Amino acid sequence: MEQNLKPELHSPAQLAFAGDAVYEMLVRTYIVKNFDYNVNIMHKEAIKFVKAASQAKFVKILDSILTEEERKIVKRGRNAKITSAPKNQEMIDYRYATGFECLFGHLYLRNESERISFLFDEILKIVYSD
């Protein structure tokens, strides 16, 4: 089976699919390493990171430190055809969240772990500054 090593050739849905998993692992790893809570409380902590409204907020705040290429990836994801959004989510937040997940998928598929770590550290600052 031939591998596609060019993330820019993947669809926004594919990038978001990968990015969602990468980001979820970052969040869960951070929470498990830093909080001695029961699973229900850890889940509530994770919600701060993973709900569409939060991801939309993060990507907007991070925009000033994204590269031009990263902004294009976010825009591709944001503008991708989305047929449905989860209940209780604004469609615009869901679109930005898809762009956010595309960014993480793109960076992961390009093996840019340092950039992923940097952006996640910036997200931690946003979450815990409130």
Backbone as JSON Lines, residues from 0, in Angstrom:
{"i":0,"aa":"M","n":[0.84,-1.17,0.0],"ca":[0.0,0.0,0.0],"c":[0.89,1.24,0.0]}
{"i":1,"aa":"E","n":[0.65,2.14,-0.92],"ca":[1.45,3.35,-1.05],"c":[0.98,4.39,-0.03]}
{"i":2,"aa":"Q","n":[1.94,5.05,0.61],"ca":[1.61,6.07,1.59],"c":[1.64,7.44,0.94]}
{"i":3,"aa":"N","n":[0.72,8.28,1.32],"ca":[0.68,9.66,0.86],"c":[1.39,10.51,1.9]}
{"i":4,"aa":"L","n":[2.61,10.94,1.62],"ca":[3.38,11.7,2.58],"c":[3.22,13.2,2.43]}
{"i":5,"aa":"K","n":[2.31,13.63,1.59],"ca":[2.08,15.05,1.4],"c":[0.74,15.44,2.03]}
{"i":6,"aa":"P","n":[0.78,16.0,3.24],"ca":[-0.48,16.34,3.92],"c":[-1.35,17.3,3.13]}
{"i":7,"aa":"E","n":[-0.74,18.14,2.32],"ca":[-1.53,19.11,1.56],"c":[-2.44,18.43,0.53]}
{"i":8,"aa":"L","n":[-2.18,17.15,0.24],"ca":[-3.02,16.42,-0.69],"c":[-4.21,15.73,-0.02]}
{"i":9,"aa":"H","n":[-4.2,15.73,1.3],"ca":[-5.32,15.14,2.03],"c":[-6.48,16.12,2.06]}
{"i":10,"aa":"S","n":[-7.67,15.59,2.11],"ca":[-8.86,16.43,2.21],"c":[-8.92,17.05,3.62]}
{"i":11,"aa":"P","n":[-9.64,18.15,3.75],"ca":[-9.82,18.72,5.09],"c":[-10.44,17.71,6.07]}
{"i":12,"aa":"A","n":[-11.35,16.89,5.61],"ca":[-11.95,15.88,6.49],"c":[-10.9,14.89,6.99]}
{"i":13,"aa":"Q","n":[-9.98,14.49,6.12],"ca":[-8.92,13.57,6.53],"c":[-7.97,14.23,7.53]}
{"i":14,"aa":"L","n":[-7.61,15.48,7.25],"ca":[-6.73,16.2,8.17],"c":[-7.39,16.38,9.53]}
{"i":15,"aa":"A","n":[-8.67,16.74,9.52],"ca":[-9.4,16.92,10.77],"c":[-9.53,15.6,11.53]}
{"i":16,"aa":"F","n":[-9.74,14.52,10.81],"ca":[-9.83,13.2,11.42],"c":[-8.55,12.87,12.19]}
{"i":17,"aa":"A","n":[-7.41,13.1,11.55],"ca":[-6.12,12.86,12.2],"c":[-5.89,13.87,13.31]}
{"i":18,"aa":"G","n":[-6.17,15.13,13.03],"ca":[-5.93,16.19,14.0],"c":[-6.74,16.04,15.26]}
{"i":19,"aa":"D","n":[-7.96,15.57,15.14],"ca":[-8.81,15.34,16.31],"c":[-8.15,14.33,17.24]}
{"i":20,"aa":"A","n":[-7.64,13.26,16.68],"ca":[-6.99,12.21,17.49],"c":[-5.71,12.73,18.14]}
{"i":21,"aa":"V","n":[-4.91,13.45,17.38],"ca":[-3.65,14.0,17.91],"c":[-3.95,14.95,19.07]}
{"i":22,"aa":"Y","n":[-4.88,15.86,18.84],"ca":[-5.21,16.86,19.85],"c":[-5.81,16.2,21.09]}
{"i":23,"aa":"E","n":[-6.68,15.23,20.89],"ca":[-7.29,14.51,22.01],"c":[-6.22,13.84,22.87]}
{"i":24,"aa":"M","n":[-5.22,13.24,22.23],"ca":[-4.14,12.6,22.98],"c":[-3.32,13.64,23.76]}
{"i":25,"aa":"L","n":[-3.06,14.8,23.17],"ca":[-2.35,15.85,23.88],"c":[-3.12,16.27,25.13]}
{"i":26,"aa":"V","n":[-4.41,16.49,24.97],"ca":[-5.25,16.93,26.08],"c":[-5.29,15.87,27.17]}
{"i":27,"aa":"R","n":[-5.57,14.65,26.79],"ca":[-5.7,13.58,27.8],"c":[-4.37,13.32,28.5]}
{"i":28,"aa":"T","n":[-3.29,13.34,27.76],"ca":[-1.97,13.13,28.37],"c":[-1.68,14.24,29.37]}
{"i":29,"aa":"Y","n":[-1.94,15.47,28.97],"ca":[-1.71,16.6,29.87],"c":[-2.54,16.45,31.15]}
{"i":30,"aa":"I","n":[-3.8,16.12,31.02],"ca":[-4.69,16.02,32.18],"c":[-4.26,14.89,33.11]}
{"i":31,"aa":"V","n":[-3.95,13.73,32.53],"ca":[-3.55,12.59,33.36],"c":[-2.24,12.9,34.1]}
{"i":32,"aa":"K","n":[-1.32,13.57,33.44],"ca":[-0.03,13.87,34.07],"c":[-0.11,14.99,35.12]}
{"i":33,"aa":"N","n":[-1.12,15.85,35.01],"ca":[-1.13,17.04,35.86],"c":[-2.27,17.13,36.87]}
{"i":34,"aa":"F","n":[-3.22,16.22,36.82],"ca":[-4.36,16.28,37.73],"c":[-4.62,14.91,38.32]}
{"i":35,"aa":"D","n":[-4.78,14.87,39.62],"ca":[-5.09,13.63,40.32],"c":[-6.58,13.61,40.62]}
{"i":36,"aa":"Y","n":[-7.37,13.44,39.57],"ca":[-8.82,13.48,39.68],"c":[-9.41,12.14,39.3]}
{"i":37,"aa":"N","n":[-10.69,11.97,39.65],"ca":[-11.38,10.8,39.13],"c":[-11.71,11.07,37.66]}
{"i":38,"aa":"V","n":[-12.11,10.02,36.97],"ca":[-12.31,10.1,35.52],"c":[-13.39,11.11,35.14]}
{"i":39,"aa":"N","n":[-14.46,11.21,35.92],"ca":[-15.52,12.16,35.6],"c":[-15.01,13.6,35.65]}
{"i":40,"aa":"I","n":[-14.21,13.92,36.62],"ca":[-13.65,15.28,36.73],"c":[-12.63,15.52,35.62]}
{"i":41,"aa":"M","n":[-11.84,14.49,35.29],"ca":[-10.88,14.65,34.19],"c":[-11.62,14.92,32.88]}
{"i":42,"aa":"H","n":[-12.74,14.25,32.68],"ca":[-13.53,14.47,31.48],"c":[-14.03,15.93,31.42]}
{"i":43,"aa":"K","n":[-14.48,16.44,32.54],"ca":[-14.94,17.83,32.59],"c":[-13.78,18.8,32.3]}
{"i":44,"aa":"E","n":[-12.61,18.46,32.76],"ca":[-11.43,19.29,32.47],"c":[-11.12,19.24,30.97]}
{"i":45,"aa":"A","n":[-11.24,18.08,30.38],"ca":[-10.96,17.92,28.94],"c":[-11.92,18.73,28.09]}
{"i":46,"aa":"I","n":[-13.16,18.88,28.55],"ca":[-14.17,19.63,27.8],"c":[-13.68,21.06,27.52]}
{"i":47,"aa":"K","n":[-12.94,21.63,28.47],"ca":[-12.42,23.0,28.28],"c":[-11.58,23.1,27.01]}
{"i":48,"aa":"F","n":[-10.99,22.0,26.6],"ca":[-10.08,21.97,25.46],"c":[-10.75,21.54,24.16]}
{"i":49,"aa":"V","n":[-11.71,20.63,24.27],"ca":[-12.16,19.94,23.06],"c":[-13.5,20.39,22.5]}
{"i":50,"aa":"K","n":[-14.27,21.16,23.24],"ca":[-15.56,21.57,22.66],"c":[-15.3,22.54,21.51]}
{"i":51,"aa":"A","n":[-16.2,22.54,20.56],"ca":[-16.02,23.33,19.34],"c":[-15.82,24.81,19.63]}
{"i":52,"aa":"A","n":[-16.58,25.34,20.58],"ca":[-16.45,26.77,20.9],"c":[-15.05,27.09,21.42]}
{"i":53,"aa":"S","n":[-14.48,26.19,22.21],"ca":[-13.12,26.4,22.71],"c":[-12.1,26.34,21.59]}
{"i":54,"aa":"Q","n":[-12.22,25.33,20.74],"ca":[-11.27,25.21,19.63],"c":[-11.37,26.4,18.69]}
{"i":55,"aa":"A","n":[-12.57,26.89,18.47],"ca":[-12.76,28.08,17.63],"c":[-12.06,29.28,18.27]}
{"i":56,"aa":"K","n":[-12.22,29.42,19.57],"ca":[-11.56,30.51,20.3],"c":[-10.03,30.39,20.18]}
{"i":57,"aa":"F","n":[-9.52,29.18,20.38],"ca":[-8.07,28.97,20.33],"c":[-7.5,29.35,18.97]}
{"i":58,"aa":"V","n":[-8.13,28.88,17.91],"ca":[-7.57,29.11,16.58],"c":[-7.6,30.6,16.24]}
{"i":59,"aa":"K","n":[-8.61,31.3,16.71],"ca":[-8.67,32.75,16.47],"c":[-7.56,33.48,17.24]}
{"i":60,"aa":"I","n":[-7.34,33.1,18.49],"ca":[-6.29,33.73,19.29],"c":[-4.9,33.39,18.75]}
{"i":61,"aa":"L","n":[-4.72,32.16,18.3],"ca":[-3.42,31.72,17.79],"c":[-3.09,32.28,16.41]}
{"i":62,"aa":"D","n":[-4.08,32.83,15.72],"ca":[-3.89,33.29,14.35],"c":[-2.64,34.15,14.16]}
{"i":63,"aa":"S","n":[-2.36,35.03,15.11],"ca":[-1.23,35.95,14.96],"c":[0.13,35.24,15.0]}
{"i":64,"aa":"I","n":[0.18,34.02,15.52],"ca":[1.46,33.3,15.56],"c":[1.52,32.15,14.56]}
{"i":65,"aa":"L","n":[0.46,31.97,13.78],"ca":[0.47,30.93,12.76],"c":[1.25,31.41,11.54]}
{"i":66,"aa":"T","n":[1.86,30.47,10.86],"ca":[2.53,30.8,9.6],"c":[1.46,30.98,8.53]}
{"i":67,"aa":"E","n":[1.86,31.52,7.4],"ca":[0.92,31.68,6.29],"c":[0.38,30.32,5.85]}
{"i":68,"aa":"E","n":[1.24,29.33,5.78],"ca":[0.8,27.98,5.4],"c":[-0.2,27.42,6.41]}
{"i":69,"aa":"E","n":[0.06,27.63,7.69],"ca":[-0.86,27.14,8.72],"c":[-2.22,27.85,8.62]}
{"i":70,"aa":"R","n":[-2.21,29.13,8.35],"ca":[-3.47,29.86,8.17],"c":[-4.26,29.29,6.99]}
{"i":71,"aa":"K","n":[-3.55,28.93,5.92],"ca":[-4.23,28.36,4.76],"c":[-4.88,27.02,5.1]}
{"i":72,"aa":"I","n":[-4.19,26.21,5.9],"ca":[-4.74,24.92,6.31],"c":[-6.0,25.14,7.16]}
{"i":73,"aa":"V","n":[-5.94,26.08,8.1],"ca":[-7.1,26.39,8.92],"c":[-8.26,26.84,8.04]}
{"i":74,"aa":"K","n":[-7.97,27.7,7.1],"ca":[-9.01,28.22,6.2],"c":[-9.62,27.1,5.36]}
{"i":75,"aa":"R","n":[-8.78,26.19,4.86],"ca":[-9.29,25.04,4.1],"c":[-10.27,24.24,4.95]}
{"i":76,"aa":"G","n":[-9.89,24.0,6.19],"ca":[-10.77,23.24,7.08],"c":[-12.04,23.99,7.42]}
{"i":77,"aa":"R","n":[-11.89,25.26,7.68],"ca":[-13.04,26.1,8.03],"c":[-14.04,26.18,6.88]}
{"i":78,"aa":"N","n":[-13.53,26.21,5.65],"ca":[-14.39,26.36,4.48],"c":[-14.84,25.04,3.87]}
{"i":79,"aa":"A","n":[-14.41,23.93,4.44],"ca":[-14.78,22.62,3.9],"c":[-16.29,22.42,4.02]}
{"i":80,"aa":"K","n":[-16.81,21.64,3.11],"ca":[-18.24,21.34,3.15],"c":[-18.53,20.48,4.38]}
{"i":81,"aa":"I","n":[-19.38,21.0,5.22],"ca":[-19.77,20.29,6.44],"c":[-21.27,20.04,6.35]}
{"i":82,"aa":"T","n":[-21.63,18.78,6.46],"ca":[-23.05,18.45,6.27],"c":[-23.86,18.52,7.56]}
{"i":83,"aa":"S","n":[-23.19,18.36,8.7],"ca":[-23.93,18.47,9.95],"c":[-22.99,18.87,11.07]}
{"i":84,"aa":"A","n":[-23.54,19.51,12.07],"ca":[-22.78,19.9,13.26],"c":[-23.41,19.22,14.47]}
{"i":85,"aa":"P","n":[-22.61,18.98,15.5],"ca":[-23.18,18.38,16.7],"c":[-24.25,19.28,17.31]}
{"i":86,"aa":"K","n":[-25.16,18.66,18.05],"ca":[-26.2,19.44,18.72],"c":[-25.54,20.41,19.7]}
{"i":87,"aa":"N","n":[-26.19,21.5,19.94],"ca":[-25.75,22.51,20.89],"c":[-24.44,23.19,20.5]}
{"i":88,"aa":"Q","n":[-24.09,23.17,19.23],"ca":[-22.88,23.84,18.75],"c":[-23.28,24.82,17.66]}
{"i":89,"aa":"E","n":[-22.68,25.99,17.7],"ca":[-22.9,26.95,16.62],"c":[-22.14,26.47,15.39]}
{"i":90,"aa":"M","n":[-22.74,26.59,14.23],"ca":[-22.09,26.13,13.0],"c":[-20.77,26.86,12.76]}
{"i":91,"aa":"I","n":[-20.7,28.15,13.05],"ca":[-19.45,28.89,12.83],"c":[-18.35,28.37,13.74]}
{"i":92,"aa":"D","n":[-18.68,28.03,14.99],"ca":[-17.68,27.45,15.89],"c":[-17.23,26.1,15.37]}
{"i":93,"aa":"Y","n":[-18.18,25.31,14.9],"ca":[-17.84,23.99,14.38],"c":[-16.91,24.1,13.17]}
{"i":94,"aa":"R","n":[-17.13,25.09,12.33],"ca":[-16.27,25.3,11.16],"c":[-14.85,25.68,11.59]}
{"i":95,"aa":"Y","n":[-14.75,26.6,12.53],"ca":[-13.43,26.98,13.02],"c":[-12.75,25.82,13.74]}
{"i":96,"aa":"A","n":[-13.53,25.03,14.46],"ca":[-12.97,23.86,15.14],"c":[-12.44,22.84,14.13]}
{"i":97,"aa":"T","n":[-13.14,22.7,13.02],"ca":[-12.66,21.81,11.96],"c":[-11.34,22.33,11.41]}
{"i":98,"aa":"G","n":[-11.23,23.63,11.21],"ca":[-9.96,24.22,10.78],"c":[-8.86,23.99,11.79]}
{"i":99,"aa":"F","n":[-9.18,24.11,13.05],"ca":[-8.24,23.86,14.14],"c":[-7.73,22.43,14.09]}
{"i":100,"aa":"E","n":[-8.65,21.48,13.94],"ca":[-8.25,20.07,13.87],"c":[-7.45,19.79,12.61]}
{"i":101,"aa":"C","n":[-7.77,20.45,11.51],"ca":[-6.99,20.29,10.28],"c":[-5.54,20.71,10.51]}
{"i":102,"aa":"L","n":[-5.37,21.81,11.23],"ca":[-4.02,22.29,11.52],"c":[-3.22,21.23,12.27]}
{"i":103,"aa":"F","n":[-3.8,20.64,13.3],"ca":[-3.08,19.62,14.07],"c":[-2.83,18.37,13.23]}
{"i":104,"aa":"G","n":[-3.78,17.99,12.39],"ca":[-3.57,16.85,11.5],"c":[-2.47,17.11,10.5]}
{"i":105,"aa":"H","n":[-2.47,18.29,9.93],"ca":[-1.44,18.69,8.96],"c":[-0.05,18.65,9.6]}
{"i":106,"aa":"L","n":[0.06,19.26,10.77],"ca":[1.37,19.3,11.45],"c":[1.82,17.89,11.83]}
{"i":107,"aa":"Y","n":[0.9,17.07,12.29],"ca":[1.25,15.7,12.66],"c":[1.74,14.91,11.46]}
{"i":108,"aa":"L","n":[1.03,15.01,10.35],"ca":[1.41,14.26,9.16],"c":[2.72,14.76,8.56]}
{"i":109,"aa":"R","n":[3.11,15.96,8.9],"ca":[4.41,16.5,8.47],"c":[5.5,16.27,9.52]}
{"i":110,"aa":"N","n":[5.17,15.53,10.56],"ca":[6.11,15.22,11.64],"c":[6.65,16.47,12.32]}
{"i":111,"aa":"E","n":[5.81,17.47,12.48],"ca":[6.22,18.72,13.12],"c":[5.82,18.73,14.6]}
{"i":112,"aa":"S","n":[6.42,17.78,15.34],"ca":[6.05,17.62,16.75],"c":[6.43,18.83,17.6]}
{"i":113,"aa":"E","n":[7.53,19.49,17.28],"ca":[7.91,20.68,18.06],"c":[6.88,21.79,17.89]}
{"i":114,"aa":"R","n":[6.39,21.96,16.68],"ca":[5.38,22.99,16.43],"c":[4.07,22.64,17.13]}
{"i":115,"aa":"I","n":[3.71,21.38,17.1],"ca":[2.5,20.93,17.81],"c":[2.64,21.23,19.29]}
{"i":116,"aa":"S","n":[3.78,20.9,19.87],"ca":[4.02,21.16,21.3],"c":[3.95,22.64,21.61]}
{"i":117,"aa":"F","n":[4.56,23.46,20.76],"ca":[4.53,24.9,20.96],"c":[3.09,25.42,20.96]}
{"i":118,"aa":"L","n":[2.31,25.02,19.96],"ca":[0.93,25.49,19.88],"c":[0.11,24.99,21.06]}
{"i":119,"aa":"F","n":[0.34,23.75,21.49],"ca":[-0.4,23.23,22.64],"c":[-0.03,24.0,23.9]}
{"i":120,"aa":"D","n":[1.23,24.35,24.06],"ca":[1.63,25.17,25.21],"c":[0.93,26.52,25.2]}
{"i":121,"aa":"E","n":[0.76,27.09,24.01],"ca":[0.04,28.36,23.89],"c":[-1.43,28.18,24.26]}
{"i":122,"aa":"I","n":[-2.0,27.05,23.9],"ca":[-3.4,26.76,24.25],"c":[-3.54,26.62,25.77]}
{"i":123,"aa":"L","n":[-2.57,25.96,26.4],"ca":[-2.61,25.84,27.86],"c":[-2.63,27.22,28.52]}
{"i":124,"aa":"K","n":[-1.86,28.14,28.0],"ca":[-1.85,29.52,28.53],"c":[-3.22,30.16,28.4]}
{"i":125,"aa":"I","n":[-3.88,29.91,27.28],"ca":[-5.22,30.48,27.05],"c":[-6.21,29.87,28.04]}
{"i":126,"aa":"V","n":[-6.2,28.56,28.17],"ca":[-7.17,27.86,29.02],"c":[-7.03,28.28,30.47]}
{"i":127,"aa":"Y","n":[-5.8,28.38,30.94],"ca":[-5.59,28.64,32.36],"c":[-5.33,30.1,32.7]}
{"i":128,"aa":"S","n":[-5.55,30.97,31.74],"ca":[-5.44,32.41,32.03],"c":[-6.79,32.97,32.48]}
{"i":129,"aa":"D","n":[-7.86,32.23,32.23],"ca":[-9.21,32.71,32.58],"c":[-9.46,32.61,34.07]}
